[in-house]
PDB file of C-alpha atoms and ligand atoms in Angstrom:
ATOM      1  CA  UNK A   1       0.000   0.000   0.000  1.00 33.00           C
ATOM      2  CA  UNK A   2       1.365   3.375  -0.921  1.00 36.00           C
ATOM      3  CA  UNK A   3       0.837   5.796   1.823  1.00 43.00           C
ATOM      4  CA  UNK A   4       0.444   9.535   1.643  1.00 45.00           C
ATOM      5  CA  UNK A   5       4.804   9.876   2.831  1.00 51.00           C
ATOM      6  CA  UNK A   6       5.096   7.634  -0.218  1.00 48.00           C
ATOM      7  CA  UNK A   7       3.820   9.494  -2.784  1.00 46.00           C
ATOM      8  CA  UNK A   8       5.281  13.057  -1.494  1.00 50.00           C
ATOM      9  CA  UNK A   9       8.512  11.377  -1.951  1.00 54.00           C
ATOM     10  CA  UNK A  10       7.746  10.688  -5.172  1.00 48.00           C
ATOM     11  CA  UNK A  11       6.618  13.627  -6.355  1.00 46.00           C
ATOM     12  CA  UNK A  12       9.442  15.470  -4.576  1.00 53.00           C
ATOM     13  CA  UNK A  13      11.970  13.500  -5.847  1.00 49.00           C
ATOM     14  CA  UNK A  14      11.222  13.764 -10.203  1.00 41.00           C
ATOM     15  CA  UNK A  15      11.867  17.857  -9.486  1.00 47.00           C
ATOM     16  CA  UNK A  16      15.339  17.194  -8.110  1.00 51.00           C
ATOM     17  CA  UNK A  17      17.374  14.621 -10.122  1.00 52.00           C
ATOM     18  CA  UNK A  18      20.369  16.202 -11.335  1.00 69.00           C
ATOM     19  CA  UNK A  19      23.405  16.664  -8.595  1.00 86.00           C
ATOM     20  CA  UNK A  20      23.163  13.240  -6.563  1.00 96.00           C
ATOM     21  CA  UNK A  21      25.715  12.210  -3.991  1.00 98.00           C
ATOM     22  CA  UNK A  22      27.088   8.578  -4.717  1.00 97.00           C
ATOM     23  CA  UNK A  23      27.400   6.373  -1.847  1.00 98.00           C
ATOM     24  CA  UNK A  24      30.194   4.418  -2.415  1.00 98.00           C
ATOM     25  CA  UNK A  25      31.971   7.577  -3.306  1.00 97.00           C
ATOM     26  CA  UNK A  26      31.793   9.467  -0.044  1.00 98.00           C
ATOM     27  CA  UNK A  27      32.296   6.076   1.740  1.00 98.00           C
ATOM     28  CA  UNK A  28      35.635   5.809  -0.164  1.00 98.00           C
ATOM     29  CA  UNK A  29      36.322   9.380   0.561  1.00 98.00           C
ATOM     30  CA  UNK A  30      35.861   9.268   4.220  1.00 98.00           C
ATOM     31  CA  UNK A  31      38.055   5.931   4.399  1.00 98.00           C
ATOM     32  CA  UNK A  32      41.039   8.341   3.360  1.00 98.00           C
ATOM     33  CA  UNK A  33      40.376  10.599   6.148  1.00 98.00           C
ATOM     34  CA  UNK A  34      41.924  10.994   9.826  1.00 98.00           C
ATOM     35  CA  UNK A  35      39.739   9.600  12.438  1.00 98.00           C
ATOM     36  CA  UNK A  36      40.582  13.316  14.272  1.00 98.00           C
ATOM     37  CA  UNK A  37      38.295  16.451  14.742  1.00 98.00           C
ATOM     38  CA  UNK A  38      40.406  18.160  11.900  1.00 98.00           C
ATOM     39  CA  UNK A  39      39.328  14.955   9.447  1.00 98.00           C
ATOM     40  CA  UNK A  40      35.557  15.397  10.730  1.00 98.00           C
ATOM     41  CA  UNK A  41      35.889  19.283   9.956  1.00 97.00           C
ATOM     42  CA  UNK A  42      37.507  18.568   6.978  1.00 94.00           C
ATOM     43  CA  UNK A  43      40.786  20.831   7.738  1.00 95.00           C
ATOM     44  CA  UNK A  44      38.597  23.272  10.228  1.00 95.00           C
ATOM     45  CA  UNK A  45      38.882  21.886  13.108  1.00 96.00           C
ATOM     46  CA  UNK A  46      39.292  24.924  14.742  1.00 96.00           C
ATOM     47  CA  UNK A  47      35.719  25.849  14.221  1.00 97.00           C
ATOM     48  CA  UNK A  48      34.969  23.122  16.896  1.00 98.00           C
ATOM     49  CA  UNK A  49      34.605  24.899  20.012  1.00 98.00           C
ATOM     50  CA  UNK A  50      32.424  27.666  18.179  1.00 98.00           C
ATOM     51  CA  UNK A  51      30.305  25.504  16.373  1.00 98.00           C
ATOM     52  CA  UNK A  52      29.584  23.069  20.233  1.00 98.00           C
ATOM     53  CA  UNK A  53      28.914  26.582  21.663  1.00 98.00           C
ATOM     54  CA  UNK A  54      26.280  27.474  19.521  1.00 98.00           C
ATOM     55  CA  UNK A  55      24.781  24.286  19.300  1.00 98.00           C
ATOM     56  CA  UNK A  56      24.409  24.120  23.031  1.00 98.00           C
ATOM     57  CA  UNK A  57      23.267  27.704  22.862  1.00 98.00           C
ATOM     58  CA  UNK A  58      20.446  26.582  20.520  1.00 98.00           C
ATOM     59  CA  UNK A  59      20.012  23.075  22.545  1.00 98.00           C
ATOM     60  CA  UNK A  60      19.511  24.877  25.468  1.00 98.00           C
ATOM     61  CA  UNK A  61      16.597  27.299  23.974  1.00 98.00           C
ATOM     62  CA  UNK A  62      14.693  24.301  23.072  1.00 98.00           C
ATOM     63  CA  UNK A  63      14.711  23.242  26.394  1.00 98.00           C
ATOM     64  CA  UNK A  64      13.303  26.509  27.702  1.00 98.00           C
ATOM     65  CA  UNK A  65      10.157  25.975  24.752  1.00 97.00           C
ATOM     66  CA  UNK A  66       6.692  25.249  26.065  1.00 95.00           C
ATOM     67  CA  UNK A  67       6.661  21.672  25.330  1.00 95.00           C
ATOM     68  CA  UNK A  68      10.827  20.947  25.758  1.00 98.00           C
ATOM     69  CA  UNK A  69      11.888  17.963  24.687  1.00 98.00           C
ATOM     70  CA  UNK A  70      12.931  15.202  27.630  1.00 98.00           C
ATOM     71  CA  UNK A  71      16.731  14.669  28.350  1.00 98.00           C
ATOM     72  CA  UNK A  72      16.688  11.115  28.357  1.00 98.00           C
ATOM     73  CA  UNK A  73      17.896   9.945  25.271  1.00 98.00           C
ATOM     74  CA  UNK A  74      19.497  11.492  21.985  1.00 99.00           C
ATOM     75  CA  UNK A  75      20.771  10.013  18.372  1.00 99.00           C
ATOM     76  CA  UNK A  76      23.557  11.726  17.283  1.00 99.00           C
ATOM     77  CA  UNK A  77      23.828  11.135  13.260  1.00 99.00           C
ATOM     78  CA  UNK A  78      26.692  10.924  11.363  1.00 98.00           C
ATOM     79  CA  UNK A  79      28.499  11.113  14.312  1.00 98.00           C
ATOM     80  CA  UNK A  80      32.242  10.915  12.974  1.00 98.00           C
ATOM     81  CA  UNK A  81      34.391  10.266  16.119  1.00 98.00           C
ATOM     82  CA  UNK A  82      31.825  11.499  18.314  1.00 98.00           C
ATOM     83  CA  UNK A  83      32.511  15.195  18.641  1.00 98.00           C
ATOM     84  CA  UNK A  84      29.354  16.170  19.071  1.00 98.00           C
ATOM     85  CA  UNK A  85      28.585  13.058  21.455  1.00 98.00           C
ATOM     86  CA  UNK A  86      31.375  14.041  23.873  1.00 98.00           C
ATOM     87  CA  UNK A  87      31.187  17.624  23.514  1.00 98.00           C
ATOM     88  CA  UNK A  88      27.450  18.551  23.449  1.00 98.00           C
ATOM     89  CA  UNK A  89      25.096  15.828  23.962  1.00 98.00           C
ATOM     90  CA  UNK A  90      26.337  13.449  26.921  1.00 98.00           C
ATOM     91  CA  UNK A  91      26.434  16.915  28.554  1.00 98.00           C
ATOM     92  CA  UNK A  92      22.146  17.103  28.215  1.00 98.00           C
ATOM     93  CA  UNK A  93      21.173  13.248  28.178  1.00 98.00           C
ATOM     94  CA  UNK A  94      21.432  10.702  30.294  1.00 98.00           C
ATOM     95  CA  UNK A  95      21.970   8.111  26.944  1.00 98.00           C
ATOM     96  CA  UNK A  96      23.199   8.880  23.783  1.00 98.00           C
ATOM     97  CA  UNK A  97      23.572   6.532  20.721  1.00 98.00           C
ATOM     98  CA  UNK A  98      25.717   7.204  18.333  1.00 98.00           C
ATOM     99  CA  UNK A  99      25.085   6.341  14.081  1.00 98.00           C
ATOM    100  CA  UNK A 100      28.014   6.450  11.756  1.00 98.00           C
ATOM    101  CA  UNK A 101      29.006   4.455   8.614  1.00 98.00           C
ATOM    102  CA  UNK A 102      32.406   4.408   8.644  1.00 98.00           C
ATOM    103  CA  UNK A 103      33.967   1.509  11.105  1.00 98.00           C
ATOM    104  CA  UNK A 104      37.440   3.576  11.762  1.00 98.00           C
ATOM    105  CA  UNK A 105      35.598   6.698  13.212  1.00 98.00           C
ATOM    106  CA  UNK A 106      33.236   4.425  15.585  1.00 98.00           C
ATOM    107  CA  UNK A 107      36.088   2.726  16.998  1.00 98.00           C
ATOM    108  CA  UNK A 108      38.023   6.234  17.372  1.00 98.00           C
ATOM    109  CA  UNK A 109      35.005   7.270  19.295  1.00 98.00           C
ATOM    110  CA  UNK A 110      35.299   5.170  21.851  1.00 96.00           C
ATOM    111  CA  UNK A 111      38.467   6.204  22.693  1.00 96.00           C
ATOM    112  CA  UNK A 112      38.376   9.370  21.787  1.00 98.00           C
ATOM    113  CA  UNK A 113      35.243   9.801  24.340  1.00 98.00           C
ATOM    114  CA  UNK A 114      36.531   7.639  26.460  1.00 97.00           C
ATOM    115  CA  UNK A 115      34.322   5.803  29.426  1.00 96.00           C
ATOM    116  CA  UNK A 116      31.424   7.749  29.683  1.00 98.00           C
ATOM    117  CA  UNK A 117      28.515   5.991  30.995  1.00 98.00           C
ATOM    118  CA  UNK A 118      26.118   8.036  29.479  1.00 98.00           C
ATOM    119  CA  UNK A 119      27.180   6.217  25.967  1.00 98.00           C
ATOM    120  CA  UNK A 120      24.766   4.143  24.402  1.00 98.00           C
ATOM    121  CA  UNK A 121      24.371   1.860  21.641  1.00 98.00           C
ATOM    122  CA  UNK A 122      27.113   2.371  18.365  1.00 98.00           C
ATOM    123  CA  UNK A 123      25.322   1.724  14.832  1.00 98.00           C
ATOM    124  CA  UNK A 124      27.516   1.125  12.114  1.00 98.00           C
ATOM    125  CA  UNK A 125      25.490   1.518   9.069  1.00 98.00           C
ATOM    126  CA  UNK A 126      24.635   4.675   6.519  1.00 98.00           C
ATOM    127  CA  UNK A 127      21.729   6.741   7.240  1.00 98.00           C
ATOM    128  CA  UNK A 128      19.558   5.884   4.097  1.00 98.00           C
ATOM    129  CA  UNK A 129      19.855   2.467   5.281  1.00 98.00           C
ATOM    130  CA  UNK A 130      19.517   2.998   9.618  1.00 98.00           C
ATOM    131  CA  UNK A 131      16.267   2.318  10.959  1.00 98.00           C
ATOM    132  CA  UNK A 132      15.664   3.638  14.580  1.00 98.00           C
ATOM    133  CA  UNK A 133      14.500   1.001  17.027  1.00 97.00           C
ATOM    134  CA  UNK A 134      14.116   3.483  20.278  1.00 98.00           C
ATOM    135  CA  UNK A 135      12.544   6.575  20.940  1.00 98.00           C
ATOM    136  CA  UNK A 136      14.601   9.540  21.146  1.00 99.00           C
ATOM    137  CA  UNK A 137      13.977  13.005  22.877  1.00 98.00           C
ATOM    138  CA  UNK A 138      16.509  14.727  20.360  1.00 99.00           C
ATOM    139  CA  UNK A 139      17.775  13.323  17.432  1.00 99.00           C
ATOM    140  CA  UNK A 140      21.009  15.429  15.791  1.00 99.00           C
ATOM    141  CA  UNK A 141      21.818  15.144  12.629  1.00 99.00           C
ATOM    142  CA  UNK A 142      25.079  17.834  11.860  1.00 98.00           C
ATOM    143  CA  UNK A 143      27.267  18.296   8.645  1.00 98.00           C
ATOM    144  CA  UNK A 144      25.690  14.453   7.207  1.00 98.00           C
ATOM    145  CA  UNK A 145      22.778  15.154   5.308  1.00 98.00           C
ATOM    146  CA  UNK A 146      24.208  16.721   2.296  1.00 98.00           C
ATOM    147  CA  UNK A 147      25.618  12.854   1.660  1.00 98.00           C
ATOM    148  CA  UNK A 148      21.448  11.874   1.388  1.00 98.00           C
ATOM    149  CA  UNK A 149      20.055  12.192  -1.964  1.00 98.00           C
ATOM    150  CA  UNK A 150      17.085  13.873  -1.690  1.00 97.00           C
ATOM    151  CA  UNK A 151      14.547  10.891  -1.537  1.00 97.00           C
ATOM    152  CA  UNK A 152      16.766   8.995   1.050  1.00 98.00           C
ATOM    153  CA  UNK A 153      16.721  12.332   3.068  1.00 98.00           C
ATOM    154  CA  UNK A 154      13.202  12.252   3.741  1.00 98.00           C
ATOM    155  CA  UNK A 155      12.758   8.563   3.913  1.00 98.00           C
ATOM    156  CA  UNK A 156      15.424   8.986   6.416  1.00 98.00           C
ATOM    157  CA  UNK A 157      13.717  11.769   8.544  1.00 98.00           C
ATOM    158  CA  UNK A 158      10.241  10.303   8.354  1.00 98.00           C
ATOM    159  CA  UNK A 159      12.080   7.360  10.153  1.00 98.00           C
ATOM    160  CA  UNK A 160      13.276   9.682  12.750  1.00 98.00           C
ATOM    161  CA  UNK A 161      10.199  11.818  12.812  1.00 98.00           C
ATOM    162  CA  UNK A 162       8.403   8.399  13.317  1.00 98.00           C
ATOM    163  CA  UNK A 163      10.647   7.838  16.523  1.00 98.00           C
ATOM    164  CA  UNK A 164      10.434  10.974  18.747  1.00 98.00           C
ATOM    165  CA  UNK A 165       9.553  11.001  22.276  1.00 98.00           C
ATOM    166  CA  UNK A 166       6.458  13.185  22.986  1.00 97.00           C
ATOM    167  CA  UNK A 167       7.624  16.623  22.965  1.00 97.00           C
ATOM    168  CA  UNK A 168      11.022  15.223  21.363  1.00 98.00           C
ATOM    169  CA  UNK A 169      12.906  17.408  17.995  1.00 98.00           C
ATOM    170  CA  UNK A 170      14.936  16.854  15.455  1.00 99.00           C
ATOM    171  CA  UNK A 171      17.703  18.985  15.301  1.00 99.00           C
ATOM    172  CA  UNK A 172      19.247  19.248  11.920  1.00 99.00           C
ATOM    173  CA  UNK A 173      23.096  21.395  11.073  1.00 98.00           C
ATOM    174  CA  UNK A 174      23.939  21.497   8.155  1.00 98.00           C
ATOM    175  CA  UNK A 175      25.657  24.378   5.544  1.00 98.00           C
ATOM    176  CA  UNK A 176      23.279  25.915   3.207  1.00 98.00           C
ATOM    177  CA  UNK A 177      24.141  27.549  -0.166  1.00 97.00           C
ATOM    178  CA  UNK A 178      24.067  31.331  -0.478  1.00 91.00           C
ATOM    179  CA  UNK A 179      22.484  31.095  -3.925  1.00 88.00           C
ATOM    180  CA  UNK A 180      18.767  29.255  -4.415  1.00 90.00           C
ATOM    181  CA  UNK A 181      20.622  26.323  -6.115  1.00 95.00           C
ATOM    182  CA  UNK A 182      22.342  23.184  -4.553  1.00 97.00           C
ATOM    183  CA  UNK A 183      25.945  22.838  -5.252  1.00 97.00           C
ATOM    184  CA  UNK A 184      27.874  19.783  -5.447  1.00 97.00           C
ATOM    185  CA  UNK A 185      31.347  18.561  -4.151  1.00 97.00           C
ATOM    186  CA  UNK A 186      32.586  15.421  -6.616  1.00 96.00           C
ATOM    187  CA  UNK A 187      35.371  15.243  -3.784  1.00 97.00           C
ATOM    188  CA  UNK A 188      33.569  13.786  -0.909  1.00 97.00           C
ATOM    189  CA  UNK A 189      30.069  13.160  -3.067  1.00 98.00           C
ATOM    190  CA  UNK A 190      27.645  15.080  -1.144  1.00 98.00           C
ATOM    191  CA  UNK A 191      25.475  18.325  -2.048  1.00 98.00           C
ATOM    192  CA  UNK A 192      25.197  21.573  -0.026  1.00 98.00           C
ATOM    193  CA  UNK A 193      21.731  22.739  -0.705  1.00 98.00           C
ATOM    194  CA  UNK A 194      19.842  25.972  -0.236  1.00 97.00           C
ATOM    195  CA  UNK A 195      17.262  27.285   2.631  1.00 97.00           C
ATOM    196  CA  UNK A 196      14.475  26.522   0.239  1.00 97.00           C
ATOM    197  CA  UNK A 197      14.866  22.923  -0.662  1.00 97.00           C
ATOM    198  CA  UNK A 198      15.727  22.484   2.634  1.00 98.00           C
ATOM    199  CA  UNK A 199      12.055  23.800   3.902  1.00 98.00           C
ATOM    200  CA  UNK A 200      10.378  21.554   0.764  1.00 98.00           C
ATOM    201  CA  UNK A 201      12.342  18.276   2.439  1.00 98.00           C
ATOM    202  CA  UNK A 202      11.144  19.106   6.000  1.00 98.00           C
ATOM    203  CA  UNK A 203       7.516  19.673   4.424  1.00 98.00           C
ATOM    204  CA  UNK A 204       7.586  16.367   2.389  1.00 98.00           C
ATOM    205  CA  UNK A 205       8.939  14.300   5.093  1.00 98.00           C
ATOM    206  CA  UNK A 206       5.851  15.656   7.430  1.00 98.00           C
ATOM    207  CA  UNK A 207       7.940  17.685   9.641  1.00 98.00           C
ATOM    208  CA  UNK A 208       7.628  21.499  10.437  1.00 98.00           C
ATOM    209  CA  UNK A 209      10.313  23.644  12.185  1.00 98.00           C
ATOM    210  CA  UNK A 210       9.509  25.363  14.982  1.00 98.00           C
ATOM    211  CA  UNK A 211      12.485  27.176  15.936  1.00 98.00           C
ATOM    212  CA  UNK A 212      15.735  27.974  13.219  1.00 98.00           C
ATOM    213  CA  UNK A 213      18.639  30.035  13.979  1.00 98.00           C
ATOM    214  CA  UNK A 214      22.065  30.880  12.137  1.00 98.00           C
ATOM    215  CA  UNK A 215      25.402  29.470  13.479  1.00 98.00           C
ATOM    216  CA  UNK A 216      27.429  32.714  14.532  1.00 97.00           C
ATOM    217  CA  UNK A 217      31.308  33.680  14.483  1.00 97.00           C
ATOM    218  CA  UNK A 218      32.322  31.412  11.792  1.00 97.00           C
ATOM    219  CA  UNK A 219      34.920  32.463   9.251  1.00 95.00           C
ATOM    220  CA  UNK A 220      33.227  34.635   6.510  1.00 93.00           C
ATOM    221  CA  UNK A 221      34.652  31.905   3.620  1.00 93.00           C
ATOM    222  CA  UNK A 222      32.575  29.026   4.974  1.00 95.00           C
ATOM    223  CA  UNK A 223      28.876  28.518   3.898  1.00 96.00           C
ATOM    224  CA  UNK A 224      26.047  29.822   6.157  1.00 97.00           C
ATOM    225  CA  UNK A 225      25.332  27.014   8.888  1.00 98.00           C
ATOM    226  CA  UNK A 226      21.832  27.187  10.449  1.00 98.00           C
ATOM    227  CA  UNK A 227      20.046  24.903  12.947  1.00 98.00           C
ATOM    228  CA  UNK A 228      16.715  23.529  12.466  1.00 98.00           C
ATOM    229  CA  UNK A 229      14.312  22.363  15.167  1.00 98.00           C
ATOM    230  CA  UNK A 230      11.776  20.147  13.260  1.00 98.00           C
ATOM    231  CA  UNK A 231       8.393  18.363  14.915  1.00 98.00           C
ATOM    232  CA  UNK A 232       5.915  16.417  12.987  1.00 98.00           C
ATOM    233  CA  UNK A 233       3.923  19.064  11.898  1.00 97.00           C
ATOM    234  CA  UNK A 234       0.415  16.198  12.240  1.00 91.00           C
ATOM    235  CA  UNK A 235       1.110  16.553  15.716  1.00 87.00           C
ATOM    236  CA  UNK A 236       1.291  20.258  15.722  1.00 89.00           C
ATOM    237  CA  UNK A 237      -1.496  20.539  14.280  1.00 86.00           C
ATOM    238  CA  UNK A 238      -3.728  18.394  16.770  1.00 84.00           C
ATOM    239  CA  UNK A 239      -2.813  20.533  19.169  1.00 79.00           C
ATOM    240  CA  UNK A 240      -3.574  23.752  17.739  1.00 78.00           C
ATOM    241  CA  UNK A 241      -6.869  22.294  16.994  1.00 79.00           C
ATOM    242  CA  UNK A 242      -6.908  20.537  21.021  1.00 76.00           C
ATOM    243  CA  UNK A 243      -6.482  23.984  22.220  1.00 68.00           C
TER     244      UNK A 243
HETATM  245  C1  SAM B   1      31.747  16.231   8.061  1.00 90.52           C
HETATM  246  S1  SAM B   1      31.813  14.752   9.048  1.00 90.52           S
HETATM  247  C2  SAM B   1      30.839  15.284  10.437  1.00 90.52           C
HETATM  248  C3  SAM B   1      30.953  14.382  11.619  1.00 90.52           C
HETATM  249  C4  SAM B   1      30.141  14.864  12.834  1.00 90.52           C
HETATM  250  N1  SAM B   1      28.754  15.026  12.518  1.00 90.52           N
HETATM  251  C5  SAM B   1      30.725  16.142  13.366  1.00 90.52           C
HETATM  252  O1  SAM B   1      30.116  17.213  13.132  1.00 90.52           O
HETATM  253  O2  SAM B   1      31.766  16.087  14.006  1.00 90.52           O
HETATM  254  C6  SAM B   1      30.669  13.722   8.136  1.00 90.52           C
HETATM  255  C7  SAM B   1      30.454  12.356   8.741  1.00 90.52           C
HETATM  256  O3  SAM B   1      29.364  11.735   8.097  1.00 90.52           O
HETATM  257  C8  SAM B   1      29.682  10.387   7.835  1.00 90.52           C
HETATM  258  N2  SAM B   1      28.847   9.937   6.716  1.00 90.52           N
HETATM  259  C9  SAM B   1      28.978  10.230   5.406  1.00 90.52           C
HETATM  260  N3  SAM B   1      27.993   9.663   4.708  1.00 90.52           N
HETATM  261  C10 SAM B   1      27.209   9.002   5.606  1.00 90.52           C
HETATM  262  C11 SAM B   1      26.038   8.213   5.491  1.00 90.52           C
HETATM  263  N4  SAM B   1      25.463   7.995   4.314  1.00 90.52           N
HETATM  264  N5  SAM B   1      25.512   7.692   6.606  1.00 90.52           N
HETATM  265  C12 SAM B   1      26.105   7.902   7.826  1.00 90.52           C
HETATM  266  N6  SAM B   1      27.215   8.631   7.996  1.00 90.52           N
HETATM  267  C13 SAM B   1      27.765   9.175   6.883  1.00 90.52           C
HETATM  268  C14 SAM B   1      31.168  10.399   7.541  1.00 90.52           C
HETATM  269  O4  SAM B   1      31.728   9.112   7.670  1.00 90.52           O
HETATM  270  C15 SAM B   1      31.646  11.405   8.585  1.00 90.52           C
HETATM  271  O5  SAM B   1      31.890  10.772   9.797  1.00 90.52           O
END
């Protein structure tokens, strides 16, 4: 049975069909690279500490919200070595599991987060193919998505939208084009793509964002980075209508 997600996709997908990351590709490129924070930042590793500030700055405001999320449990996506893991989100949950494709940076992580009890489960898979099997509160996904083609992007946060807590977000990072169009890097396969599309693959996969802001103090020569908060807009919408 095709469902209403199902047929979104579809649509979505026949509009956008020309720059497509390749899998293998950006598996092959990330094999080459230093399980380090430089590798993860791809030579700006000293963005680090800015970049963890502002994402706890932004973490923290969702917590203040109406409806917060909990602070039980957390995904982080794409996790590389677990930069964000250590730095940001073992600091705000009491378990967080970690999803990464590449089987060098997981076992890095463990020793480069070292024993932590708050660490849960390690998935080592790719994201168009990782199917959640918890709930989460908050469920991160930072400087990864632009390696989704489009349709696996919102297969992949329907999945995620599909396994939120009650009152739990999605949280997505990523660096957005200046211009309206998506721009490719044949280096490391993936796509940067602009604040529009962006908006159309949170609509299609059913989600709505609720709160946005801009990553500050970043060197001028690297894209925009914004933050997304994103809730199944179905269940935004019963309770505007509850109210
Ligand atoms: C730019 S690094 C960012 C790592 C981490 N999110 C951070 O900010 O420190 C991109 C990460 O995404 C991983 N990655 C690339 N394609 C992926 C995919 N399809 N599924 C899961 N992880 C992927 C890479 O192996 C790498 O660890």
């Amino acid at each position: 049975m095709i469902d209403s997600d199902s047929i979104k996709v579809q649509t979505f997908v026949s509009t956008n069909s020309e720059k497509v990351p390749n899998y293998e590709r950006a598996a092959k490129y990330w094999s080459k690279i230093p399980a380090t924070v430089d590798g993860m930042l791809v030579g700006f590793g000293f963005v680090s500490d800015v970049d963890i500030k502002g994402s706890d700055k932004f973490l923290k405001s969702l917590f203040q919200m109406q409806f917060p999320p909990g602070k039980e449990r957390a995904l982080d996506c794409g996790a590389g070595i677990g930069r964000i893991s250590k730095n940001l989100l073992t600091k705000h949950f009491n378990i967080v599991d970690l999803v990464e494709q590449n089987r060098t940076f997981i076992e890095e992580a463990k020793s480069y987060i070292g024993q932590n009890e708050r660490i849960g489960n390690f998935y080592n898979i790719g994201l168009q193919n990782f199917k959640p099997s918890v709930q989460y509160d908050v469920i991160w996904s930072q400087w990864v998505l632009g390696h989704l083609r489009d349709e696996d992007l919102i297969e992949f946060l329907i999945k995620c939208r599909d396994h939120l807590m009650p009152g739990g977000v999605i949280v997505v990072k990523e660096n957005l084009t200046s211009s309206d169009s998506i721009e490719m890097d044949e280096e490391d396969s993936s796509v940067t793509r602009p604040y529009s599309l962006m908006q159309k693959l949170f609509t299609a996969a059913g989600l709505t964002c609720i709160c946005e802001t801009k990553q500050k103090n970043f060197p001028k020569f690297l894209y925009r980075v914004d933050m997304f908060a994103l809730r199944p807009t179905k269940l935004l919408q019963n309770e505007a209508t509850s109210q």
